mmCIF file of C-alpha atoms and ligand atoms in Angstrom:
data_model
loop_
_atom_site.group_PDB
_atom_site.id
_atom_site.type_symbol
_atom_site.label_atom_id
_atom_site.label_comp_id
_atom_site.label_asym_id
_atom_site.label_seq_id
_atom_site.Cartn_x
_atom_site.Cartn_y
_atom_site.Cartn_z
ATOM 1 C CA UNK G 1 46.209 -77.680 49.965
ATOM 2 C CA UNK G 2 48.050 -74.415 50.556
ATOM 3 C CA UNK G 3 50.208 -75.146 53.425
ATOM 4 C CA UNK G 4 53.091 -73.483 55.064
ATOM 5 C CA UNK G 5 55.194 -75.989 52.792
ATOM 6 C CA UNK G 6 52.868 -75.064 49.390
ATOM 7 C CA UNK G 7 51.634 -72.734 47.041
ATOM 8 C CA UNK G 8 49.189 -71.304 44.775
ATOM 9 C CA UNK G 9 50.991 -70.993 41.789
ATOM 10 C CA UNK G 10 47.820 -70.008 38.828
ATOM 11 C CA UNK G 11 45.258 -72.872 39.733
ATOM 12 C CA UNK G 12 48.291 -75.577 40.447
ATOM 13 C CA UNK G 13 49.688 -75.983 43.840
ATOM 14 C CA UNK G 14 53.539 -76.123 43.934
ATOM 15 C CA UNK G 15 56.295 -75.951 46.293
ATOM 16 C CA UNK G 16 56.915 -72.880 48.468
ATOM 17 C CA UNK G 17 60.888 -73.256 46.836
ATOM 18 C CA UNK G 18 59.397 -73.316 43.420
ATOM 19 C CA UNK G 19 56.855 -71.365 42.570
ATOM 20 C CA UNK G 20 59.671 -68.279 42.172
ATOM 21 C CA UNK G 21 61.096 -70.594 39.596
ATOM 22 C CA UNK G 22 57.887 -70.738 37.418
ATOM 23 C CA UNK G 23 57.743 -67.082 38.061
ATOM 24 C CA UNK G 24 60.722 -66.043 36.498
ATOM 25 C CA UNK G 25 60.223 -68.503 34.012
ATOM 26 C CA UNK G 26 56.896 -66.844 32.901
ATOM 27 C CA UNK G 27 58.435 -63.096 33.093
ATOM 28 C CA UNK G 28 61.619 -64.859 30.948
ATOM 29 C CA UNK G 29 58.989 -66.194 28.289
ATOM 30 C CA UNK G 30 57.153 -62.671 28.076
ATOM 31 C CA UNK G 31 59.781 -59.928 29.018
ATOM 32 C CA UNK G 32 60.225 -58.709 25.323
ATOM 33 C CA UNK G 33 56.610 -58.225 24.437
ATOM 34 C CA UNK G 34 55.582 -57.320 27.900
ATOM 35 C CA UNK G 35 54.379 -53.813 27.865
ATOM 36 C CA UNK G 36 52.695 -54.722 23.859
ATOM 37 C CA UNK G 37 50.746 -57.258 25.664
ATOM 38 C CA UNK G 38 49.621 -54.885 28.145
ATOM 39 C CA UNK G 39 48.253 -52.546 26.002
ATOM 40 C CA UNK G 40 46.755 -55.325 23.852
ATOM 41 C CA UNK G 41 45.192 -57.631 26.698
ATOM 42 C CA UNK G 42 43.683 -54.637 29.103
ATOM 43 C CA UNK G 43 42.738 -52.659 25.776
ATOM 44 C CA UNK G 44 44.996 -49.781 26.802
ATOM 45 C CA UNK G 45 43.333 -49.336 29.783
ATOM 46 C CA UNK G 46 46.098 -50.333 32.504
ATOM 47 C CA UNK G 47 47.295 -46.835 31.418
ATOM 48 C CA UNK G 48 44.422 -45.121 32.875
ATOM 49 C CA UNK G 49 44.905 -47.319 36.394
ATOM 50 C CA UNK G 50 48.501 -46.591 36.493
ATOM 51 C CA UNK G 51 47.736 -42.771 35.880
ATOM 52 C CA UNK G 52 44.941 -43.277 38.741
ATOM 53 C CA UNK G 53 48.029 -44.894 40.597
ATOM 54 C CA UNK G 54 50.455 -41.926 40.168
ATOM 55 C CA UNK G 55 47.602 -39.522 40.531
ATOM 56 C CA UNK G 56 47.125 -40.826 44.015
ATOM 57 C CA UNK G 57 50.740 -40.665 45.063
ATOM 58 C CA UNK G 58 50.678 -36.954 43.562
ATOM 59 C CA UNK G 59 54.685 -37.250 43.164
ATOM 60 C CA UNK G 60 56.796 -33.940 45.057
ATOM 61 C CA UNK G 61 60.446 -32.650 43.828
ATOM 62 C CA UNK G 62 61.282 -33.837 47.736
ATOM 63 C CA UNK G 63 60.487 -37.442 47.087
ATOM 64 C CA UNK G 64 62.232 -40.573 46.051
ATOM 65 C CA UNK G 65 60.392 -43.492 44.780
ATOM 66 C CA UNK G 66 61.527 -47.593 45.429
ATOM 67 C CA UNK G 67 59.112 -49.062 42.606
ATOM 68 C CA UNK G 68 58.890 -52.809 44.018
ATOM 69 C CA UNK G 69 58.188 -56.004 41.051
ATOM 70 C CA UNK G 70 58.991 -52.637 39.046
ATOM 71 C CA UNK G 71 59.480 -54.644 35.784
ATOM 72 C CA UNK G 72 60.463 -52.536 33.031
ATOM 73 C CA UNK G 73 59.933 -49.388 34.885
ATOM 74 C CA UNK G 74 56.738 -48.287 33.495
ATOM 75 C CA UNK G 75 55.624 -47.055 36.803
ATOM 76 C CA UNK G 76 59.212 -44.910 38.045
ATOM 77 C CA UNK G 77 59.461 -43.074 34.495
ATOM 78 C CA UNK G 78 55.790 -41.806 34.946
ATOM 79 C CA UNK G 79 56.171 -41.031 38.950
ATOM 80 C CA UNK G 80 59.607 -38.915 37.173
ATOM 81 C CA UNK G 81 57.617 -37.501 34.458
ATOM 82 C CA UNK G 82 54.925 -36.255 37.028
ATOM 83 C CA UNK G 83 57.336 -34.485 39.314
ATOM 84 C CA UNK G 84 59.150 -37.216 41.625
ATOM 85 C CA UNK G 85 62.952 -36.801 42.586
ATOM 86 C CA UNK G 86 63.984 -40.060 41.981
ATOM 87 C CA UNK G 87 62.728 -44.117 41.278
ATOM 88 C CA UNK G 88 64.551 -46.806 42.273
ATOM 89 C CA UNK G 89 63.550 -49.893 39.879
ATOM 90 C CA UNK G 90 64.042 -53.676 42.008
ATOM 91 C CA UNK G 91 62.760 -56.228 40.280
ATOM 92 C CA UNK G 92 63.971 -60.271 40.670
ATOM 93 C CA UNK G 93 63.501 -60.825 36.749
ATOM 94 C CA UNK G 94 66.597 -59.603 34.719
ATOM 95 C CA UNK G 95 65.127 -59.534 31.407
ATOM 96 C CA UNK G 96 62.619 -57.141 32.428
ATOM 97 C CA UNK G 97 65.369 -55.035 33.991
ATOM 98 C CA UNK G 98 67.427 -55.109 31.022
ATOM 99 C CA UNK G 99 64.839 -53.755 28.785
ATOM 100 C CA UNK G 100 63.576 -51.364 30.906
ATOM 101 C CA UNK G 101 67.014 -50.208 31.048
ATOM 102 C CA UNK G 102 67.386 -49.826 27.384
ATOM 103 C CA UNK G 103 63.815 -48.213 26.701
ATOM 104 C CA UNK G 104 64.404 -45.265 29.905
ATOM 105 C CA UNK G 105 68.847 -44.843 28.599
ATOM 106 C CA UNK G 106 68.379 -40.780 29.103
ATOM 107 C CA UNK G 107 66.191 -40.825 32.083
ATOM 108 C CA UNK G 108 69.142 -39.902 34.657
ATOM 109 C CA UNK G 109 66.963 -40.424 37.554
ATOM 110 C CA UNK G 110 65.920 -43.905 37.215
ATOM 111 C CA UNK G 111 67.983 -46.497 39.185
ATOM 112 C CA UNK G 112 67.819 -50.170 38.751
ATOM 113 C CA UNK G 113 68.414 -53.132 41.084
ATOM 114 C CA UNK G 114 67.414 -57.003 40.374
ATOM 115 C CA UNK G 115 66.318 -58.056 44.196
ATOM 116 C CA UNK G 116 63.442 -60.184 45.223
ATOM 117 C CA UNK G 117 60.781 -57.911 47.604
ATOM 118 C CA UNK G 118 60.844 -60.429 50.058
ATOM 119 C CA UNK G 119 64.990 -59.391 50.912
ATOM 120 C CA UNK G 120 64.998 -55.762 49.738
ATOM 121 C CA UNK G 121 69.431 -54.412 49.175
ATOM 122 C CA UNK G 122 68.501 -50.818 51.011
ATOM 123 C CA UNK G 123 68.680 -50.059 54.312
ATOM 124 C CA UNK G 124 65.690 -49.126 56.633
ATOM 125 C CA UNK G 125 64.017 -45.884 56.178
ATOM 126 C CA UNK G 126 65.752 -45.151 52.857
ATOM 127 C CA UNK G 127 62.474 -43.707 50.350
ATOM 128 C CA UNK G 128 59.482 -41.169 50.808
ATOM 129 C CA UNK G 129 57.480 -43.721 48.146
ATOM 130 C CA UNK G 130 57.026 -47.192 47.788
ATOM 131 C CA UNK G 131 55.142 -48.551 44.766
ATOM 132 C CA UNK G 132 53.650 -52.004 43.708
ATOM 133 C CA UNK G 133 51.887 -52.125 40.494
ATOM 134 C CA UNK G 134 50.712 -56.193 39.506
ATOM 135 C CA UNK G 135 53.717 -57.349 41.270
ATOM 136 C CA UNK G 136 52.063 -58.765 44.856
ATOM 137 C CA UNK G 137 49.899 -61.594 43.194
ATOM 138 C CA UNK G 138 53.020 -63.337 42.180
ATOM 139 C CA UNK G 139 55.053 -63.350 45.065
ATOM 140 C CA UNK G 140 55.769 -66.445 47.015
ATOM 141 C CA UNK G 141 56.129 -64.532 50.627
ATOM 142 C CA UNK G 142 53.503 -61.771 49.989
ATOM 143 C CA UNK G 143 53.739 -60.652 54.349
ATOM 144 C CA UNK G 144 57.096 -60.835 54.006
ATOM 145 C CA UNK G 145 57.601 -58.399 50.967
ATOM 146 C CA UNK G 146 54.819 -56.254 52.442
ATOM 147 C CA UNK G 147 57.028 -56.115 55.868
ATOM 148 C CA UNK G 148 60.160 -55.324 53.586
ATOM 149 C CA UNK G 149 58.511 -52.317 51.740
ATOM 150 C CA UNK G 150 56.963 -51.053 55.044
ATOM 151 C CA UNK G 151 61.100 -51.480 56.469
ATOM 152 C CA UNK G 152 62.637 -49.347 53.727
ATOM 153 C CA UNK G 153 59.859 -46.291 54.009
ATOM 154 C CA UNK G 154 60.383 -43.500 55.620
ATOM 155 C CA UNK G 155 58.622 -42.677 58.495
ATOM 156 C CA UNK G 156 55.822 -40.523 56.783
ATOM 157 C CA UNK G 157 56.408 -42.394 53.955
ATOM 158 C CA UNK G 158 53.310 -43.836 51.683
ATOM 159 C CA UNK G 159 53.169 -47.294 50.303
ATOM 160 C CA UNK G 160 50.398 -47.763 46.722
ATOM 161 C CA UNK G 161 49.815 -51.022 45.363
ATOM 162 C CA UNK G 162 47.856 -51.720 42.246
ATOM 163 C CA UNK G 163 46.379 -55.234 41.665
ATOM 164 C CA UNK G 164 44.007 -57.163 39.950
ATOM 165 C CA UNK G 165 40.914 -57.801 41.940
ATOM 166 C CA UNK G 166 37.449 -58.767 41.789
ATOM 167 C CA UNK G 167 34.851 -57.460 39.327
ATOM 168 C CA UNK G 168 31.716 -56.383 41.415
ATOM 169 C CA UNK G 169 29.485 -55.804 38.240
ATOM 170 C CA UNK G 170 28.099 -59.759 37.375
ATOM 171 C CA UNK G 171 27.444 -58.643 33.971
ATOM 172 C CA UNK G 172 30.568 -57.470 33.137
ATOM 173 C CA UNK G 173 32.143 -60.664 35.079
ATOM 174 C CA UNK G 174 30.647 -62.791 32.359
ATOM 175 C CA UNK G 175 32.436 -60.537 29.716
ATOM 176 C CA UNK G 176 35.318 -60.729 31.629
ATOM 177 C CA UNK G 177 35.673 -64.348 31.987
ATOM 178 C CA UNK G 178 35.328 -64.561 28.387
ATOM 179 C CA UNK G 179 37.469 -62.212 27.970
ATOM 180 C CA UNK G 180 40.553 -63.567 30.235
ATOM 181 C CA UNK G 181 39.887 -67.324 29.999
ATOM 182 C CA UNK G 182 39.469 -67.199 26.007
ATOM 183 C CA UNK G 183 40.570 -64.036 24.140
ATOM 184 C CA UNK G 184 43.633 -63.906 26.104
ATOM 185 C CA UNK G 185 45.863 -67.124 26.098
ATOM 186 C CA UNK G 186 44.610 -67.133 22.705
ATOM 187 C CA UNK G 187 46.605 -63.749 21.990
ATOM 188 C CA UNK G 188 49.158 -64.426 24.534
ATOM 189 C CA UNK G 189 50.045 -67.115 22.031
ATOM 190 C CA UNK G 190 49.948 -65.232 18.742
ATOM 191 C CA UNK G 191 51.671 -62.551 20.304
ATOM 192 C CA UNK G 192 54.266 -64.108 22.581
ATOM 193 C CA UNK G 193 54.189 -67.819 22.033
ATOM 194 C CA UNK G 194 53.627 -68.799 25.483
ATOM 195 C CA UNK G 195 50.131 -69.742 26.070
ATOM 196 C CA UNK G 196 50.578 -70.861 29.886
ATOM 197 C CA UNK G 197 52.278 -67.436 30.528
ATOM 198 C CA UNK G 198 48.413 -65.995 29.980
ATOM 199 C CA UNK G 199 46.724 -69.060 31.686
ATOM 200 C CA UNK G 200 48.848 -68.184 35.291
ATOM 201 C CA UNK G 201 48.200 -64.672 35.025
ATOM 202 C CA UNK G 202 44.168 -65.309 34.610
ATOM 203 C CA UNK G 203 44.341 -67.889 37.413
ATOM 204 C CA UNK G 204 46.676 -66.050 39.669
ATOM 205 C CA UNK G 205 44.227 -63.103 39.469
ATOM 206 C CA UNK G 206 41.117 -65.819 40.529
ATOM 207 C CA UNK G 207 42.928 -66.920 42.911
ATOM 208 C CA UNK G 208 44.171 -63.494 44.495
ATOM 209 C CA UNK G 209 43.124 -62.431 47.780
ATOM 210 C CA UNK G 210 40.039 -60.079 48.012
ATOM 211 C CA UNK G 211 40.185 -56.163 48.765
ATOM 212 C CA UNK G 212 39.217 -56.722 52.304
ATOM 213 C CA UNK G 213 41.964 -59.494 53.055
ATOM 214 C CA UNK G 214 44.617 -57.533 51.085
ATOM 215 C CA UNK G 215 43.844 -54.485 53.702
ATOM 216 C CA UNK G 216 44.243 -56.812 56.636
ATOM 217 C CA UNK G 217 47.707 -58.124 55.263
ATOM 218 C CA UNK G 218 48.812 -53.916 55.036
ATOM 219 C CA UNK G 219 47.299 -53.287 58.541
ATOM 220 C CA UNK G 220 49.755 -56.606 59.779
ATOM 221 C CA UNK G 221 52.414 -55.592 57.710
ATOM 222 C CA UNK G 222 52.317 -52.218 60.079
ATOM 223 C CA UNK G 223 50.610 -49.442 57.445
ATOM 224 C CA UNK G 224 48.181 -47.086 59.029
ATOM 225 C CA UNK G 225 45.291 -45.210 57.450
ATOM 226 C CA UNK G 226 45.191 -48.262 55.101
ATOM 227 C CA UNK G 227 42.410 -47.533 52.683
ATOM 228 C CA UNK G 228 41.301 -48.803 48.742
ATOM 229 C CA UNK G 229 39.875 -48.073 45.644
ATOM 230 C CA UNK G 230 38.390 -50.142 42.907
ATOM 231 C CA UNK G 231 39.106 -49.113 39.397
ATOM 232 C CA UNK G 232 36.943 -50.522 36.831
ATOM 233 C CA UNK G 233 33.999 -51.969 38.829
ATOM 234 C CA UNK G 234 36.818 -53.946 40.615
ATOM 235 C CA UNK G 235 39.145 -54.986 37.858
ATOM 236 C CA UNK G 236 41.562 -53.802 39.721
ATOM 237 C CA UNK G 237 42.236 -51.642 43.380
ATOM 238 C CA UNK G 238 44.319 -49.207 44.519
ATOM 239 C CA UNK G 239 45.679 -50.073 47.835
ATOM 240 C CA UNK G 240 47.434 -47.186 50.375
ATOM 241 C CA UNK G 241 48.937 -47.669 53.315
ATOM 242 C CA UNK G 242 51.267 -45.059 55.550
ATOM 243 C CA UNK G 243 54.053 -45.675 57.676
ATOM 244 C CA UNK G 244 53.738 -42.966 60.705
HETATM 245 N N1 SAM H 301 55.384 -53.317 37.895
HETATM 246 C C1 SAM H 301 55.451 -53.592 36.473
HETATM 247 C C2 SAM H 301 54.208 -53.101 35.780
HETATM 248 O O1 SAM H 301 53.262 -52.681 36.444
HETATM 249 O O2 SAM H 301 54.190 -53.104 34.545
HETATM 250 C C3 SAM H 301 55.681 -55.072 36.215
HETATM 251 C C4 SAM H 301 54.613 -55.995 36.701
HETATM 252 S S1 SAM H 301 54.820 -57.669 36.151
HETATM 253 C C5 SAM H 301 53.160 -58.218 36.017
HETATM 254 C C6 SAM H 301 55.316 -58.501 37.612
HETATM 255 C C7 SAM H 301 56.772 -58.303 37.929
HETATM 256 O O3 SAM H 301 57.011 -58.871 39.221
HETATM 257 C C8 SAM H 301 57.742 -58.976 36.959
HETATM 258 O O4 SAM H 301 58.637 -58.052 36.447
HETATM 259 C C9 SAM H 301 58.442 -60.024 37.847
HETATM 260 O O5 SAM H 301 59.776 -60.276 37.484
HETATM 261 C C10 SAM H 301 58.331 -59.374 39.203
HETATM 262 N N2 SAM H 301 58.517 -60.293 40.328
HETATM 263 C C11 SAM H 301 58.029 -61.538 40.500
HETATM 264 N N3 SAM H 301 58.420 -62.045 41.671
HETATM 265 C C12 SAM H 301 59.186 -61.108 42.265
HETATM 266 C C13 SAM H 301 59.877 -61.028 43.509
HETATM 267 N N4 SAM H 301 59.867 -62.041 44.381
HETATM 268 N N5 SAM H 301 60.558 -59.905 43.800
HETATM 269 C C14 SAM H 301 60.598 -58.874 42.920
HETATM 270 N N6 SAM H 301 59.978 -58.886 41.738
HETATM 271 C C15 SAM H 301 59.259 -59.984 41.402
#
């Protein structure tokens, strides 16, 4: 049982000290096929919910972005691209880091820092923007990173997190089960050759906390106005939260 000593980790239940460990280890496994796999296992679509994502944040010359689990920096080059200042990149995973690093070499603006979210390197009230896109559901300390994101906004500041979620439609659940607990370790081990990486990530998304419980963890974490949005009958939600 998930204890103050124990973890989810996919369907397994692991050791609060390890399940960062098996973390990495899937991010190490995947990190050079990453953003391929994306396009390949959401059909292109996680485009569209990262454009919803941006959309939302509606990014202003006056405002500088800290891009949390920011992984290869998919997320600060299109807040850049749509008018943002700056992003600041912080991601625990190296490998991601160092390719997102390579891919964005001209993008002057980006910055890059490998930190866990739960023990963010900035100061308080440092960034107008705080983003989170699929990073939440595999943090060990998920209050704790929410209370360090809320920490480094400033006040007026906006925090949007995109996760996966839960499908409303039971039709399309079917399809979807199919879908994640078939289709894609199967490509997740043509493409990549780790299997297990694309068993966790199915299973951490079952086992995810729903919209209404992910609100309440915002609202703790000190957000106001905290408010949601499903994207594709629930695939995934847009989550916003203010600091005022
Ligand atoms: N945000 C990127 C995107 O939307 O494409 C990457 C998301 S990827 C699914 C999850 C990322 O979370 C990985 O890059 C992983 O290294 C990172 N991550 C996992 N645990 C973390 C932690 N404790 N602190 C910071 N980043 C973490």
């Amino acid at each position: 049982m998930v204890n103050e000593n124990s973890v989810d980790f996919g369907n397994k239940i692991v050791k609060r000290a390890d399940k960062q460990k098996l973390v990495n280890k899937v991010f190490n496994s995947v990190a050079h096929k990453y953003d391929f796999m994306n396009d390949i296992t959401s059909l292109g679509v996680h485009r569209s919910w990262k454009n919803d994502l941006i959309n939302w944040i509606a990014p202003q010359s006056t405002q500088n972005l800290a891009d949390i689990a920011g992984g290869t920096g998919d997320i600060a080059q299109r807040f850049i691209k749509a008018g943002g200042n700056s992003a600041h990149v912080f991601d625990i995973n190296k490998e991601m880091i160092q390719i997102g690093k390579l891919r964005y070499k001209n993008f002057n603006k980006l910055e890059w820092t490998t930190a866990s979210a739960e023990n963010i390197p900035v100061s308080d009230n440092s960034f107008e923007r705080a983003t989170m896109s699929f990073g939440l559901r595999n943090i060990t300390d998920r209050n704790k990173s929410l209370h360090e994101i809320y920490r480094i906004l400033k006040p007026g500041g906006r925090f949007i997190c995109l996760e996966f979620s839960h499908i409303e439609n039971d039709f399309l659940k079917k399809f979807y089960d199919i879908w994640s607990f078939k289709i894609m370790p199967f490509l997740g081990q043509k493409i990549t050759g780790d299997k297990d990486a694309y068993i966790y990530l199915v299973e951490s998304i079952r086992k995810f906390p729903t919209q209404a419980e992910i609100s309440q963890m915002l609202s703790v974490a000190g957000f106001s106005r905290v408010k949601y949005r499903n994207l594709s009958n629930g695939i995934v939600t847009l989550y916003s939260g203010w600091k005022l």
